[in-house]
CSV table of C-alpha atoms and ligand atoms in Angstrom, one decimal:
chain,number,residue,atom,x,y,z
A,159,MET,CA,-124.1,-247.1,-26.3
A,160,TRP,CA,-121.2,-244.8,-26.8
A,161,THR,CA,-117.9,-246.2,-26.6
A,162,SER,CA,-114.5,-244.6,-26.0
A,163,VAL,CA,-112.3,-245.5,-29.2
A,164,PHE,CA,-109.2,-243.5,-29.3
A,165,ILE,CA,-106.4,-242.5,-27.1
A,166,TYR,CA,-105.0,-239.1,-27.7
A,167,SER,CA,-101.6,-238.0,-27.6
A,168,ILE,CA,-101.0,-234.7,-29.2
A,169,GLU,CA,-98.1,-232.3,-28.2
A,170,HIS,CA,-97.9,-228.7,-28.6
A,171,PRO,CA,-94.1,-227.9,-27.6
A,172,ALA,CA,-94.3,-224.8,-30.0
A,173,GLY,CA,-96.8,-223.1,-27.4
A,174,GLY,CA,-98.9,-221.8,-30.4
A,175,TYR,CA,-102.0,-221.8,-28.1
A,176,LYS,CA,-100.5,-218.8,-26.1
A,177,LYS,CA,-101.5,-216.7,-29.0
A,178,ILE,CA,-105.4,-217.5,-28.4
A,179,PHE,CA,-104.9,-215.6,-25.2
A,180,GLU,CA,-103.4,-212.3,-26.6
A,181,SER,CA,-105.3,-209.1,-27.1
A,182,CYS,CA,-106.4,-208.0,-30.7
A,183,GLU,CA,-107.7,-205.0,-32.1
A,184,GLU,CA,-111.3,-204.5,-33.5
A,185,LEU,CA,-111.8,-204.1,-37.3
A,186,ALA,CA,-113.0,-200.9,-38.9
A,187,GLU,CA,-114.9,-202.9,-41.4
A,188,PRO,CA,-115.4,-206.4,-42.5
A,189,ILE,CA,-112.3,-208.1,-44.4
A,190,PRO,CA,-112.6,-210.7,-47.1
A,191,ALA,CA,-111.5,-214.2,-46.3
A,192,HIS,CA,-109.7,-216.4,-48.7
A,193,VAL,CA,-112.0,-219.4,-49.6
A,194,SER,CA,-110.6,-222.8,-50.5
A,195,GLY,CA,-112.9,-225.8,-51.2
A,196,LYS,CA,-116.6,-225.1,-52.0
A,197,ILE,CA,-119.2,-223.6,-49.5
A,198,PRO,CA,-122.5,-225.0,-50.0
A,199,ALA,CA,-124.9,-222.5,-51.8
A,200,TRP,CA,-127.5,-223.0,-49.0
A,201,LEU,CA,-125.0,-222.0,-46.3
A,202,THR,CA,-126.0,-218.1,-46.3
A,203,GLY,CA,-125.9,-216.5,-43.1
A,204,SER,CA,-123.5,-215.3,-40.2
A,205,LEU,CA,-121.6,-217.2,-37.6
A,206,LEU,CA,-121.7,-215.2,-34.3
A,207,ARG,CA,-119.3,-215.9,-31.4
A,208,VAL,CA,-118.0,-214.1,-28.4
A,209,GLY,CA,-114.9,-214.2,-26.2
A,210,PRO,CA,-112.3,-212.4,-24.4
A,211,GLY,CA,-110.4,-210.0,-27.0
A,212,LEU,CA,-108.6,-207.6,-24.6
A,213,PHE,CA,-106.5,-209.2,-22.0
A,214,GLU,CA,-105.3,-206.1,-20.1
A,215,ILE,CA,-106.1,-202.3,-19.9
A,216,GLY,CA,-103.0,-200.4,-20.1
A,217,ASP,CA,-100.6,-202.1,-17.7
A,218,GLU,CA,-103.2,-203.8,-15.5
A,219,PRO,CA,-103.7,-207.3,-16.7
A,220,PHE,CA,-106.8,-209.4,-16.5
A,221,TYR,CA,-106.0,-212.8,-14.6
A,222,HIS,CA,-108.8,-215.2,-15.7
A,223,LEU,CA,-109.9,-216.7,-18.8
A,224,PHE,CA,-113.4,-215.3,-18.2
A,225,ASP,CA,-112.1,-211.6,-17.4
A,226,GLY,CA,-110.8,-210.3,-20.9
A,227,GLN,CA,-113.1,-207.7,-22.6
A,228,ALA,CA,-116.2,-209.1,-24.6
A,229,LEU,CA,-115.2,-209.2,-28.2
A,230,MET,CA,-117.9,-210.3,-30.8
A,231,HIS,CA,-116.9,-211.9,-34.0
A,232,LYS,CA,-118.7,-212.6,-37.2
A,233,PHE,CA,-118.3,-214.7,-40.4
A,234,ASP,CA,-120.8,-213.9,-43.0
A,235,LEU,CA,-121.2,-216.3,-45.9
A,236,LYS,CA,-123.0,-215.4,-49.0
A,237,ASP,CA,-122.7,-216.9,-52.6
A,238,GLY,CA,-119.8,-218.9,-51.4
A,239,HIS,CA,-117.9,-215.7,-50.3
A,240,VAL,CA,-116.8,-215.1,-46.7
A,241,THR,CA,-116.2,-211.8,-44.8
A,242,TYR,CA,-115.0,-211.6,-41.2
A,243,TYR,CA,-115.5,-208.7,-38.9
A,244,ARG,CA,-115.4,-208.1,-34.9
A,245,ARG,CA,-116.2,-205.3,-32.6
A,246,PHE,CA,-115.8,-205.0,-28.8
A,247,ILE,CA,-119.1,-205.0,-27.2
A,248,ARG,CA,-119.5,-201.4,-25.7
A,249,THR,CA,-120.5,-202.7,-22.1
A,250,ASP,CA,-120.1,-200.5,-19.2
A,251,ALA,CA,-117.1,-202.4,-18.2
A,252,TYR,CA,-115.5,-201.9,-21.6
A,253,VAL,CA,-116.3,-198.2,-22.1
A,254,ARG,CA,-115.3,-197.1,-18.5
A,255,ALA,CA,-112.0,-199.0,-18.9
A,256,MET,CA,-111.5,-197.2,-22.0
A,257,THR,CA,-112.4,-193.9,-20.7
A,258,GLU,CA,-110.5,-194.1,-17.3
A,259,LYS,CA,-107.6,-196.4,-18.7
A,260,ARG,CA,-107.6,-198.7,-16.0
A,261,ILE,CA,-109.9,-201.6,-14.8
A,262,VAL,CA,-112.9,-200.1,-13.3
A,263,ILE,CA,-115.4,-203.1,-12.9
A,264,THR,CA,-114.3,-206.3,-11.0
A,265,GLU,CA,-114.3,-209.3,-13.4
A,266,PHE,CA,-114.6,-212.9,-12.6
A,267,GLY,CA,-111.2,-213.3,-11.4
A,268,THR,CA,-109.9,-209.9,-11.4
A,269,THR,CA,-110.5,-207.2,-8.7
A,270,ALA,CA,-111.0,-203.6,-9.8
A,271,TYR,CA,-109.4,-201.2,-7.4
A,272,PRO,CA,-110.9,-197.7,-6.6
A,273,ASP,CA,-109.5,-194.7,-8.4
A,274,PRO,CA,-106.3,-193.7,-6.5
A,275,CYS,CA,-106.9,-190.2,-7.8
A,276,LYS,CA,-110.1,-189.9,-5.8
A,277,ASN,CA,-109.8,-188.4,-2.2
A,278,ILE,CA,-110.3,-190.6,0.8
A,279,PHE,CA,-114.1,-189.5,1.2
A,280,SER,CA,-115.1,-190.5,-2.4
A,281,ARG,CA,-113.3,-193.7,-2.1
A,282,PHE,CA,-115.0,-194.6,1.3
A,283,PHE,CA,-118.2,-194.0,-0.7
A,284,THR,CA,-117.2,-196.3,-3.5
A,285,TYR,CA,-116.7,-199.2,-0.9
A,286,PHE,CA,-119.9,-198.3,0.7
A,287,GLN,CA,-121.7,-198.6,-2.5
A,288,GLY,CA,-120.2,-201.8,-3.1
A,289,ILE,CA,-118.5,-203.5,-6.0
A,290,GLU,CA,-120.5,-203.2,-9.1
A,291,VAL,CA,-121.6,-206.2,-11.0
A,292,THR,CA,-120.0,-206.8,-14.3
A,293,ASP,CA,-121.7,-206.7,-17.7
A,294,ASN,CA,-118.7,-208.1,-19.6
A,295,CYS,CA,-120.7,-210.5,-21.9
A,296,LEU,CA,-118.0,-212.7,-23.2
A,297,VAL,CA,-119.8,-215.9,-22.9
A,298,ASN,CA,-122.3,-216.5,-25.4
A,299,ILE,CA,-125.0,-214.7,-27.8
A,300,TYR,CA,-128.6,-215.9,-28.3
A,301,PRO,CA,-131.7,-214.6,-29.8
A,302,ILE,CA,-134.9,-213.6,-27.5
A,303,GLY,CA,-137.9,-212.6,-29.5
A,304,GLU,CA,-136.7,-210.6,-32.5
A,305,ASP,CA,-133.6,-209.3,-30.6
A,306,PHE,CA,-129.9,-210.7,-30.0
A,307,TYR,CA,-128.2,-210.7,-26.6
A,308,ALA,CA,-124.5,-211.1,-25.8
A,309,CYS,CA,-124.4,-212.4,-22.1
A,310,THR,CA,-122.2,-213.4,-19.4
A,311,GLU,CA,-123.8,-215.1,-16.0
A,312,THR,CA,-124.8,-212.0,-14.1
A,313,ASN,CA,-128.1,-210.1,-14.2
A,314,TYR,CA,-126.9,-208.2,-17.2
A,315,ILE,CA,-127.3,-209.0,-20.8
A,316,THR,CA,-126.5,-206.8,-23.7
A,317,LYS,CA,-128.7,-206.1,-26.7
A,318,VAL,CA,-126.4,-206.2,-29.8
A,319,ASP,CA,-127.1,-205.7,-33.4
A,320,PRO,CA,-126.0,-209.0,-35.2
A,321,ASP,CA,-125.4,-207.3,-38.5
A,322,THR,CA,-123.3,-204.1,-37.6
A,323,LEU,CA,-122.2,-205.6,-34.3
A,324,GLU,CA,-123.3,-202.5,-32.6
A,325,THR,CA,-124.1,-202.4,-29.1
A,326,ILE,CA,-127.7,-201.2,-28.4
A,327,LYS,CA,-128.3,-201.4,-24.7
A,328,LYS,CA,-127.9,-203.0,-21.4
A,329,VAL,CA,-130.8,-204.8,-19.8
A,330,ASP,CA,-131.1,-205.7,-16.1
A,331,LEU,CA,-132.9,-209.1,-15.8
A,332,CYS,CA,-133.4,-208.1,-12.0
A,333,ASN,CA,-136.1,-205.5,-13.3
A,334,TYR,CA,-138.3,-208.4,-14.4
A,335,LEU,CA,-137.3,-211.5,-12.4
A,336,SER,CA,-136.4,-212.6,-9.3
A,337,VAL,CA,-132.9,-214.0,-9.9
A,338,ASN,CA,-129.3,-213.0,-9.2
A,339,GLY,CA,-128.4,-213.9,-12.7
A,340,VAL,CA,-129.0,-216.4,-15.2
A,341,THR,CA,-126.7,-218.9,-17.2
A,342,ALA,CA,-125.1,-218.2,-20.6
A,343,HIS,CA,-126.9,-221.4,-21.9
A,344,PRO,CA,-130.7,-220.8,-22.1
A,345,HIS,CA,-133.0,-223.4,-24.0
A,346,THR,CA,-135.1,-222.2,-26.9
A,347,GLU,CA,-138.1,-224.0,-28.1
A,348,PRO,CA,-139.2,-223.9,-31.9
A,349,ASP,CA,-141.7,-221.1,-31.4
A,350,GLY,CA,-138.9,-218.9,-29.7
A,351,THR,CA,-139.9,-219.5,-26.0
A,352,VAL,CA,-136.5,-219.1,-23.8
A,353,TYR,CA,-136.1,-220.9,-20.6
A,354,ASN,CA,-133.0,-220.5,-18.5
A,355,ILE,CA,-131.8,-221.2,-14.8
A,356,GLY,CA,-130.5,-218.7,-12.3
A,357,ASN,CA,-129.5,-218.5,-8.5
A,358,CYS,CA,-132.0,-216.7,-6.4
A,359,PHE,CA,-130.9,-215.5,-3.0
A,360,GLY,CA,-134.4,-214.9,-1.9
A,361,LYS,CA,-136.1,-213.1,1.0
A,362,ASN,CA,-135.3,-214.1,4.5
A,363,MET,CA,-132.0,-215.5,3.0
A,364,SER,CA,-133.8,-218.5,1.6
A,365,LEU,CA,-132.0,-219.9,-1.4
A,366,ALA,CA,-133.2,-221.5,-4.6
A,367,TYR,CA,-132.5,-222.0,-8.2
A,368,ASN,CA,-135.3,-220.4,-10.4
A,369,ILE,CA,-136.2,-221.8,-13.9
A,370,VAL,CA,-137.4,-218.5,-15.7
A,371,LYS,CA,-139.5,-218.5,-19.0
A,372,ILE,CA,-139.2,-215.7,-21.6
A,373,PRO,CA,-142.3,-215.9,-24.1
A,374,PRO,CA,-141.6,-215.9,-27.8
A,375,PRO,CA,-142.0,-212.8,-30.1
A,376,GLN,CA,-145.2,-210.9,-29.2
A,377,ASP,CA,-148.1,-209.9,-31.6
A,378,ASP,CA,-148.0,-206.3,-30.4
A,379,LYS,CA,-144.3,-206.2,-31.0
A,380,SER,CA,-143.6,-205.5,-27.3
A,381,ASP,CA,-140.4,-206.8,-25.6
A,382,PRO,CA,-140.8,-210.5,-24.5
A,383,ILE,CA,-138.5,-209.9,-21.7
A,384,GLU,CA,-141.3,-207.7,-19.9
A,385,LYS,CA,-143.5,-210.8,-19.9
A,386,SER,CA,-140.9,-213.2,-18.5
A,387,LYS,CA,-141.8,-215.1,-15.2
A,388,VAL,CA,-140.3,-217.7,-12.9
A,389,LEU,CA,-141.9,-221.0,-13.9
A,390,VAL,CA,-140.4,-223.2,-11.0
A,391,GLN,CA,-138.0,-223.4,-8.1
A,392,PHE,CA,-135.4,-225.9,-7.2
A,393,PRO,CA,-134.5,-225.9,-3.6
A,394,SER,CA,-130.8,-225.6,-2.5
A,395,SER,CA,-129.0,-228.5,-0.8
A,396,GLU,CA,-127.3,-226.0,1.5
A,397,ARG,CA,-128.9,-223.1,3.3
A,398,PHE,CA,-126.4,-220.4,2.7
A,399,LYS,CA,-124.3,-222.0,-0.3
A,400,PRO,CA,-125.9,-222.3,-3.7
A,401,SER,CA,-124.1,-224.5,-6.2
A,402,TYR,CA,-122.5,-222.8,-9.2
A,403,VAL,CA,-124.8,-223.5,-12.2
A,404,HIS,CA,-123.6,-223.3,-15.9
A,405,SER,CA,-126.5,-225.0,-17.6
A,406,PHE,CA,-129.4,-227.3,-17.3
A,407,GLY,CA,-131.3,-230.0,-19.2
A,408,MET,CA,-134.6,-229.9,-20.9
A,409,THR,CA,-136.9,-232.8,-22.3
A,410,GLU,CA,-140.2,-232.4,-23.8
A,411,ASN,CA,-141.9,-232.5,-20.4
A,412,TYR,CA,-139.1,-232.1,-17.7
A,413,PHE,CA,-136.3,-229.6,-16.3
A,414,VAL,CA,-133.1,-231.4,-15.2
A,415,PHE,CA,-131.1,-229.6,-12.8
A,416,VAL,CA,-127.8,-231.0,-11.6
A,417,GLU,CA,-126.5,-229.5,-8.2
A,418,THR,CA,-122.9,-230.0,-8.1
A,419,PRO,CA,-120.5,-229.7,-5.2
A,420,VAL,CA,-118.8,-226.5,-6.4
A,421,LYS,CA,-120.4,-223.7,-4.1
A,422,ILE,CA,-120.7,-220.1,-3.8
A,423,ASN,CA,-120.3,-219.0,-0.2
A,424,LEU,CA,-123.0,-216.5,-0.2
A,425,LEU,CA,-121.9,-214.8,3.1
A,426,LYS,CA,-118.3,-214.2,1.5
A,427,PHE,CA,-120.1,-213.2,-1.6
A,428,LEU,CA,-122.3,-210.5,0.0
A,429,THR,CA,-119.7,-209.3,2.3
A,430,SER,CA,-117.3,-209.0,-0.5
A,431,TRP,CA,-119.6,-206.2,-1.7
A,432,SER,CA,-118.1,-204.0,0.8
A,433,ILE,CA,-114.6,-205.5,1.1
A,434,ARG,CA,-111.5,-204.5,-0.8
A,435,GLY,CA,-110.0,-206.8,-3.1
A,436,THR,CA,-112.5,-209.6,-3.6
A,437,ASN,CA,-113.6,-210.9,-6.8
A,438,TYR,CA,-116.0,-213.6,-7.9
A,439,MET,CA,-113.6,-216.4,-7.9
A,440,ASP,CA,-112.7,-215.7,-4.3
A,441,CYS,CA,-116.3,-216.7,-3.2
A,442,PHE,CA,-116.2,-220.3,-4.5
A,443,GLU,CA,-115.6,-223.4,-2.3
A,444,SER,CA,-116.2,-227.2,-2.6
A,445,ASN,CA,-118.3,-229.4,-0.6
A,446,ASP,CA,-116.3,-232.6,-0.4
A,447,LYS,CA,-119.2,-234.4,1.4
A,448,MET,CA,-122.3,-233.9,-0.9
A,449,GLY,CA,-121.4,-235.6,-4.0
A,450,THR,CA,-123.6,-234.3,-6.9
A,451,TRP,CA,-127.5,-234.1,-6.8
A,452,PHE,CA,-129.9,-234.5,-9.6
A,453,HIS,CA,-133.2,-232.8,-9.4
A,454,LEU,CA,-136.3,-232.8,-12.0
A,455,ALA,CA,-139.2,-230.7,-12.4
A,456,THR,CA,-142.1,-230.9,-14.8
A,457,LYS,CA,-142.3,-228.2,-17.4
A,458,ASN,CA,-146.2,-227.8,-17.8
A,459,PRO,CA,-147.2,-226.9,-15.2
A,460,GLY,CA,-143.9,-226.1,-13.6
A,461,GLU,CA,-143.7,-228.3,-10.5
A,462,TYR,CA,-140.5,-229.7,-8.6
A,463,ILE,CA,-140.6,-233.3,-8.2
A,464,ASP,CA,-139.3,-234.0,-4.6
A,465,HIS,CA,-136.9,-236.8,-5.4
A,466,LYS,CA,-133.5,-236.5,-5.6
A,467,PHE,CA,-130.6,-238.8,-7.0
A,468,ARG,CA,-127.1,-238.5,-5.6
A,469,THR,CA,-123.8,-239.7,-7.3
A,470,SER,CA,-120.2,-239.0,-7.0
A,471,ALA,CA,-118.7,-235.5,-7.1
A,472,PHE,CA,-118.2,-233.9,-10.4
A,473,ASN,CA,-117.8,-230.5,-12.0
A,474,LEU,CA,-120.6,-229.9,-14.7
A,475,PHE,CA,-120.6,-227.1,-17.2
A,476,HIS,CA,-122.3,-228.3,-20.4
A,477,HIS,CA,-125.3,-230.5,-20.8
A,478,ILE,CA,-125.0,-232.3,-24.0
A,479,ASN,CA,-128.8,-233.3,-24.4
A,480,CYS,CA,-131.6,-234.9,-22.2
A,481,TYR,CA,-134.6,-236.9,-23.4
A,482,GLU,CA,-137.3,-239.2,-22.1
A,483,ASP,CA,-137.1,-242.9,-23.3
A,484,GLN,CA,-139.7,-245.5,-22.1
A,485,GLY,CA,-140.2,-244.1,-18.6
A,486,PHE,CA,-136.6,-243.1,-18.1
A,487,ILE,CA,-134.9,-239.6,-18.7
A,488,VAL,CA,-131.5,-240.1,-20.3
A,489,VAL,CA,-129.2,-237.2,-19.1
A,490,ASP,CA,-125.9,-236.7,-21.3
A,491,LEU,CA,-123.3,-234.4,-19.7
A,492,CYS,CA,-119.5,-233.3,-20.1
A,493,THR,CA,-118.4,-233.6,-16.6
A,494,TRP,CA,-115.2,-233.2,-14.6
A,495,LYS,CA,-114.4,-235.8,-12.1
A,496,GLY,CA,-114.3,-234.6,-8.5
A,497,HIS,CA,-115.1,-231.4,-6.4
A,498,ASP,CA,-112.1,-229.3,-7.0
A,499,PHE,CA,-113.4,-226.4,-9.2
A,500,VAL,CA,-112.1,-226.6,-12.6
A,501,TYR,CA,-112.0,-222.8,-13.0
A,502,ASN,CA,-109.2,-222.8,-10.5
A,503,TYR,CA,-107.1,-224.0,-13.4
A,504,LEU,CA,-108.2,-221.5,-16.0
A,505,TYR,CA,-106.1,-218.7,-14.9
A,506,LEU,CA,-104.3,-217.0,-17.8
A,507,ALA,CA,-100.9,-217.4,-16.3
A,508,ASN,CA,-101.6,-221.3,-16.3
A,509,MET,CA,-102.8,-221.4,-19.8
A,510,ARG,CA,-99.8,-219.3,-21.2
A,511,GLN,CA,-97.2,-221.6,-19.4
A,512,ASN,CA,-94.9,-223.4,-21.8
A,513,TRP,CA,-96.5,-227.0,-22.8
A,514,GLU,CA,-94.8,-229.1,-20.3
A,515,GLU,CA,-95.9,-226.9,-17.4
A,516,VAL,CA,-99.7,-226.8,-18.9
A,517,LYS,CA,-99.6,-230.7,-19.0
A,518,LYS,CA,-98.2,-231.0,-15.4
A,519,ALA,CA,-100.9,-228.5,-14.1
A,520,ALA,CA,-103.6,-230.1,-16.1
A,521,MET,CA,-102.8,-233.6,-14.5
A,522,ARG,CA,-103.5,-232.3,-11.1
A,523,ALA,CA,-106.9,-230.9,-12.3
A,524,PRO,CA,-110.3,-232.8,-12.2
A,525,GLN,CA,-110.5,-235.1,-15.5
A,526,PRO,CA,-113.0,-234.5,-18.1
A,527,GLU,CA,-115.4,-237.4,-18.9
A,528,VAL,CA,-118.6,-237.8,-21.0
A,529,GLN,CA,-121.5,-239.2,-18.8
A,530,ILE,CA,-124.9,-240.9,-19.9
A,531,SER,CA,-127.2,-241.3,-17.0
A,532,LYS,CA,-130.6,-243.0,-17.0
A,533,LYS,CA,-133.0,-242.0,-14.4
A,534,LYS,CA,-136.5,-243.7,-14.2
A,535,ILE,CA,-139.1,-241.1,-13.8
A,536,GLU,CA,-142.1,-242.8,-12.0
A,537,ASN,CA,-139.8,-244.7,-9.4
A,538,ILE,CA,-137.1,-242.2,-8.9
A,539,SER,CA,-134.6,-244.4,-7.4
A,540,SER,CA,-132.1,-245.8,-9.8
A,541,LEU,CA,-129.3,-244.0,-11.4
A,542,GLY,CA,-126.6,-245.5,-13.8
A,543,PHE,CA,-123.7,-243.9,-15.5
A,544,VAL,CA,-121.7,-244.9,-18.6
A,545,CYS,CA,-118.6,-243.1,-19.1
A,546,VAL,CA,-117.1,-242.4,-22.4
A,547,SER,CA,-114.1,-240.4,-23.6
A,548,ALA,CA,-113.9,-236.8,-23.1
A,549,PHE,CA,-115.0,-233.8,-25.0
A,550,GLU,CA,-116.1,-230.3,-24.1
A,551,PHE,CA,-118.1,-227.5,-25.5
A,552,PRO,CA,-120.8,-230.2,-26.9
A,553,GLN,CA,-123.2,-229.4,-29.6
A,554,ILE,CA,-126.0,-231.4,-31.2
A,555,ASN,CA,-128.5,-230.8,-34.2
A,556,TYR,CA,-130.3,-228.6,-31.5
A,557,LYS,CA,-133.2,-227.3,-33.6
A,558,LYS,CA,-134.5,-230.8,-34.4
A,559,TYR,CA,-133.1,-233.0,-31.4
A,560,CYS,CA,-133.2,-230.9,-28.3
A,561,GLY,CA,-134.9,-232.9,-25.6
A,562,LYS,CA,-135.5,-235.7,-28.1
A,563,ASN,CA,-133.8,-239.2,-28.5
A,564,TYR,CA,-130.7,-238.6,-30.6
A,565,THR,CA,-127.5,-240.2,-31.8
A,566,PHE,CA,-124.9,-237.6,-32.6
A,567,ALA,CA,-123.0,-235.2,-30.3
A,568,TYR,CA,-120.1,-233.0,-31.5
A,569,GLY,CA,-117.5,-231.5,-29.4
A,570,LEU,CA,-114.1,-229.8,-28.8
A,571,GLY,CA,-111.3,-232.1,-27.8
A,572,LEU,CA,-109.5,-230.3,-25.0
A,573,ASN,CA,-105.9,-231.6,-24.6
A,574,HIS,CA,-104.9,-230.4,-21.1
A,575,PHE,CA,-107.3,-227.3,-21.6
A,576,VAL,CA,-106.0,-226.6,-24.9
A,577,PRO,CA,-108.5,-227.0,-27.8
A,578,ASP,CA,-106.8,-229.2,-30.5
A,579,ARG,CA,-109.3,-231.3,-32.1
A,580,LEU,CA,-113.0,-231.7,-33.1
A,581,ASN,CA,-114.9,-234.8,-32.3
A,582,VAL,CA,-118.2,-236.5,-33.4
A,583,LYS,CA,-119.4,-239.2,-31.2
A,584,SER,CA,-121.9,-242.1,-31.8
A,585,LYS,CA,-120.9,-245.6,-31.9
A,586,GLU,CA,-117.8,-244.4,-33.6
A,587,THR,CA,-115.7,-241.3,-33.4
A,588,TRP,CA,-114.7,-239.1,-35.9
A,589,ILE,CA,-112.0,-236.5,-35.4
A,590,TRP,CA,-110.7,-233.5,-37.2
A,591,GLN,CA,-107.2,-232.1,-36.2
A,592,GLU,CA,-104.2,-230.4,-38.0
A,593,PRO,CA,-100.8,-229.8,-36.3
A,594,ASP,CA,-100.6,-226.5,-34.5
A,595,ALA,CA,-104.2,-225.6,-35.0
A,596,TYR,CA,-106.5,-224.7,-32.2
A,597,PRO,CA,-110.4,-225.0,-33.2
A,598,SER,CA,-113.4,-223.4,-31.2
A,599,GLU,CA,-116.7,-225.2,-30.4
A,600,PRO,CA,-118.2,-226.8,-33.4
A,601,LEU,CA,-121.6,-225.4,-34.4
A,602,PHE,CA,-123.9,-227.6,-36.2
A,603,VAL,CA,-126.0,-226.1,-39.2
A,604,GLN,CA,-128.5,-228.6,-40.8
A,605,SER,CA,-128.9,-228.7,-44.6
A,606,PRO,CA,-132.2,-227.8,-46.1
A,607,ASP,CA,-134.5,-230.8,-46.5
A,608,ALA,CA,-132.2,-232.9,-44.4
A,609,LYS,CA,-133.6,-236.2,-43.5
A,610,ASP,CA,-130.9,-237.8,-41.2
A,611,GLU,CA,-130.0,-236.0,-37.9
A,612,ASP,CA,-126.3,-235.4,-39.0
A,613,GLU,CA,-127.0,-234.0,-42.4
A,614,GLY,CA,-125.5,-230.7,-42.2
A,615,VAL,CA,-122.1,-229.0,-41.5
A,616,LEU,CA,-120.0,-228.1,-38.6
A,617,MET,CA,-118.5,-224.6,-38.3
A,618,SER,CA,-115.3,-223.9,-36.1
A,619,ILE,CA,-113.0,-221.0,-35.8
A,620,VAL,CA,-109.6,-222.4,-36.1
A,621,VAL,CA,-106.4,-220.4,-35.0
A,622,LYS,CA,-103.2,-221.7,-36.5
A,623,PRO,CA,-100.4,-219.2,-35.5
A,624,GLY,CA,-97.6,-221.0,-37.2
A,625,VAL,CA,-99.1,-219.7,-40.5
A,626,THR,CA,-97.7,-216.2,-40.7
A,627,GLN,CA,-99.9,-215.0,-43.7
A,628,ARG,CA,-103.2,-216.3,-42.6
A,629,PRO,CA,-103.2,-217.3,-39.0
A,630,ALA,CA,-107.0,-218.0,-38.6
A,631,PHE,CA,-109.7,-219.6,-40.6
A,632,LEU,CA,-113.5,-220.6,-40.6
A,633,LEU,CA,-113.4,-224.3,-41.0
A,634,ILE,CA,-116.6,-226.0,-42.4
A,635,LEU,CA,-116.7,-229.7,-42.1
A,636,SER,CA,-119.2,-232.3,-43.1
A,637,ALA,CA,-121.2,-233.4,-39.9
A,638,THR,CA,-121.6,-236.8,-41.2
A,639,ASP,CA,-117.9,-237.8,-41.1
A,640,LEU,CA,-115.7,-234.7,-40.4
A,641,THR,CA,-114.3,-234.4,-43.6
A,642,GLU,CA,-113.4,-230.8,-44.7
A,643,ILE,CA,-115.8,-229.0,-47.2
A,644,ALA,CA,-114.2,-225.6,-47.2
A,645,ARG,CA,-112.1,-223.1,-45.2
A,646,ALA,CA,-112.0,-219.4,-45.2
A,647,GLU,CA,-108.7,-217.9,-44.1
A,648,VAL,CA,-108.1,-214.5,-42.8
A,649,ASP,CA,-105.0,-212.4,-42.3
A,650,VAL,CA,-105.6,-211.5,-38.7
A,651,MET,CA,-105.1,-213.7,-35.5
A,652,ILE,CA,-108.4,-214.4,-33.7
A,653,PRO,CA,-108.4,-214.9,-30.0
A,654,VAL,CA,-110.1,-217.7,-28.1
A,655,THR,CA,-113.9,-217.8,-28.5
A,656,LEU,CA,-116.4,-219.5,-26.0
A,657,HIS,CA,-119.7,-220.0,-27.6
A,658,GLY,CA,-121.8,-218.6,-30.3
A,659,MET,CA,-124.6,-219.3,-32.7
A,660,TYR,CA,-125.4,-219.5,-36.3
A,661,LYS,CA,-127.9,-217.0,-37.7
A,662,PRO,CA,-129.3,-218.0,-41.1
B,713,LIG,FE1,-120.6,-222.6,-21.5
């Protein structure tokens, strides 16, 4: 069983973390990185990540961490050399903001106002048509078939070229599936089948969460998205208020869906389509009575298992892993205790405060912890938790151990919401940290011919604003003990990145 080992105390009085929430410019071409250490010869490929890169349009600021315009980053590794490149994704939100020089599309926590230059009639019709749903795909990037898509959590995903970082096209999932959006954390099977989950505000105001399935690359080279379908539905605990869902679990034979007390007030959400001054954040509320519900469904065929578990209230963003073990399903989660929505604490103004203020604000927020729960499959009645110390942005040896009994999880230590260390957890904990350095989610890449689960490297983008010449670097660590293998430093700042992938 995992145990908590360290009590952390890291201070950031210099406030260097504020730099990761600042706008930057894209690059005209890839720039060389200065490598120290020795990058393994087999590590040839691209680290692709996305995050906010533009935090204001002219003098109009974005307010929330999830509002800045999507910037795609790429570190290319070849023959021990590394280059860095980045481009803004040409979403409608970005292109129209650039054209009209104002915020045109409402983002997660920032409301777009109609063009003041338009006359009263055209403004009226803008309201009548409602708020446009954002395609600002700043959250993650993942493959579907032979293609790569950047995404947020709406019904729009954006096809990008992982080599040139060019934007190819915007895809509306509503054209293929009955969902109102899907998460930025799909699961992918070794053959390329993609599963995801999304809210469905169905006919007759019925509410459900749909698991969708996108098949692997097609022999006839057609787009697998065209053959996507809803596989199974989870019912909603409340008639008009679906829970916010950020990720889900998948074992070899089951889907695990955790329904948390963070709710979307659907009536508010739908009426906001015609009400001035509303954004997505305005539509969330907490249910302080329901606690948290666990649901299960079988994968093949996709069938809902009509038994629920209830436990105490928590926020959940990231599943670590789930697997079947002797009649149990083990569900490992990064949770935040309580029903108060953690995103309420992620406004940029809070995150850019001085350190003492950041600390104070974070103490009032739900506190993070990692939970391991065991659920008996046949007789769904027992549920036990073990809490271990906190980390977020969890990663595992996904290719080999997703849905399987595993030992190692990797994560980003968040000290009062500021990323300042990388963890690997098992019976022991290893940590990488450096003064005034802010790492990103560590991605695991397995060594060729690896025999052990942790044989490979971790890759993280680290920002170190104190260093004037080379303020950011790609860090490559041994996944076995978090010792440094190499770093590739660049002479530009890199803003915060949320999620990403390694493309061999
Ligand atoms: Fe996420």
